[in-house]
C-alpha positions as semicolon CSV with decimal commas, in nm:
position;residue;x (nm);y (nm);z (nm)
1;M;-0,097;-1,415;-0,816
2;R;-0,236;-1,214;-0,521
3;K;-0,593;-1,248;-0,645
4;E;-0,549;-1,623;-0,693
5;L;-0,405;-1,660;-0,342
6;A;-0,686;-1,450;-0,194
7;A;-0,946;-1,662;-0,374
8;L;-0,781;-1,982;-0,253
9;L;-0,766;-1,856;0,108
10;G;-1,127;-1,742;0,087
11;A;-1,239;-2,084;-0,037
12;A;-1,042;-2,259;0,238
13;A;-1,190;-2,027;0,500
14;M;-1,540;-2,093;0,372
15;A;-1,480;-2,469;0,375
16;S;-1,353;-2,461;0,734
17;T;-1,660;-2,260;0,836
18;L;-1,891;-2,518;0,680
19;V;-1,703;-2,814;0,827
20;M;-1,651;-2,680;1,179
21;G;-1,930;-2,424;1,204
22;L;-1,682;-2,163;1,327
23;P;-1,597;-1,820;1,191
24;A;-1,290;-1,863;0,970
25;T;-1,200;-1,500;0,902
26;A;-1,220;-1,159;1,063
27;S;-1,514;-1,074;0,836
28;A;-1,720;-1,337;1,021
29;V;-1,675;-1,137;1,343
30;T;-1,828;-0,798;1,416
31;L;-1,528;-0,568;1,440
32;P;-1,543;-0,219;1,589
33;S;-1,557;0,073;1,350
34;A;-1,215;0,171;1,490
35;C;-1,061;-0,120;1,297
36;P;-0,938;0,032;0,972
37;K;-1,079;-0,182;0,691
38;D;-0,739;-0,203;0,521
39;L;-0,579;-0,331;0,843
40;I;-0,816;-0,623;0,908
41;L;-0,618;-0,945;0,877
42;P;-0,742;-1,196;0,618
43;V;-0,674;-1,474;0,872
44;P;-0,652;-1,406;1,249
45;Q;-0,305;-1,442;1,401
46;T;-0,241;-1,610;1,737
47;L;-0,002;-1,412;1,956
48;K;0,121;-1,443;2,316
49;A;0,162;-1,175;2,581
50;T;0,530;-1,113;2,664
51;T;0,442;-0,967;3,006
52;T;0,127;-0,880;3,200
53;V;-0,066;-0,630;2,989
54;N;-0,411;-0,469;3,004
55;L;-0,696;-0,568;2,773
56;R;-0,871;-0,239;2,692
57;S;-1,207;-0,127;2,555
58;G;-1,034;0,087;2,290
59;P;-0,694;0,140;2,125
60;G;-0,517;0,353;2,386
61;T;-0,431;0,385;2,753
62;S;-0,717;0,631;2,806
63;Y;-0,969;0,349;2,747
64;T;-1,106;0,134;3,031
65;A;-0,914;-0,181;3,123
66;K;-1,141;-0,487;3,085
67;G;-0,892;-0,719;3,252
68;S;-0,536;-0,824;3,193
69;L;-0,340;-1,086;3,006
70;A;-0,072;-1,263;3,208
71;T;0,261;-1,354;3,048
72;S;0,213;-1,623;2,777
73;T;-0,164;-1,567;2,753
74;K;-0,279;-1,644;2,397
75;F;-0,451;-1,363;2,204
76;E;-0,610;-1,393;1,858
77;Q;-0,545;-1,073;1,660
78;Y;-0,808;-0,965;1,404
79;C;-0,692;-0,612;1,320
80;S;-0,453;-0,336;1,421
81;T;-0,473;0,038;1,443
82;Y;-0,198;0,295;1,462
83;K;-0,212;0,590;1,697
84;S;0,090;0,687;1,909
85;Q;0,164;0,313;1,911
86;T;0,015;0,005;1,747
87;W;-0,288;-0,157;1,911
88;D;-0,428;-0,498;1,822
89;Y;-0,796;-0,594;1,849
90;G;-0,894;-0,951;1,915
91;K;-1,006;-1,226;2,146
92;V;-0,833;-1,370;2,453
93;L;-0,782;-1,743;2,396
94;S;-0,649;-1,852;2,736
95;G;-0,618;-1,743;3,097
96;A;-0,851;-1,562;3,335
97;N;-1,011;-1,345;3,063
98;K;-1,057;-1,620;2,803
99;G;-1,334;-1,530;2,558
100;K;-1,317;-1,153;2,613
101;W;-1,264;-0,919;2,318
102;G;-1,058;-0,602;2,337
103;W;-0,747;-0,405;2,249
104;V;-0,388;-0,484;2,354
105;A;-0,074;-0,278;2,293
106;D;0,114;-0,459;2,015
107;S;0,453;-0,403;2,180
108;Y;0,353;-0,655;2,451
109;L;0,257;-0,933;2,208
110;K;0,473;-1,174;2,006
111;Y;0,417;-1,448;1,747
């Protein structure tokens, strides 16, 4: 059943790429090597910031802040990594940093 579902999702993703000319899955995007391959989402998830939170160059507070996401800013999650807390990698979809890619602490994001 899982293989059939994966094949169906893959076909749908490919069809949406051909129709819209947009990347349909995380594999269509160059992800950093820090993204564990088993934690890359088959389909990106859209999340919202629950408070103002930094967008970082890597998965941790020791990495440079590239900007911030205000409350309710949309963020498209492509993968997660686990260190002392969970960090999500993706693209900012709205707000002042729209279009930027980076890492956000998962505890400040919700579905």
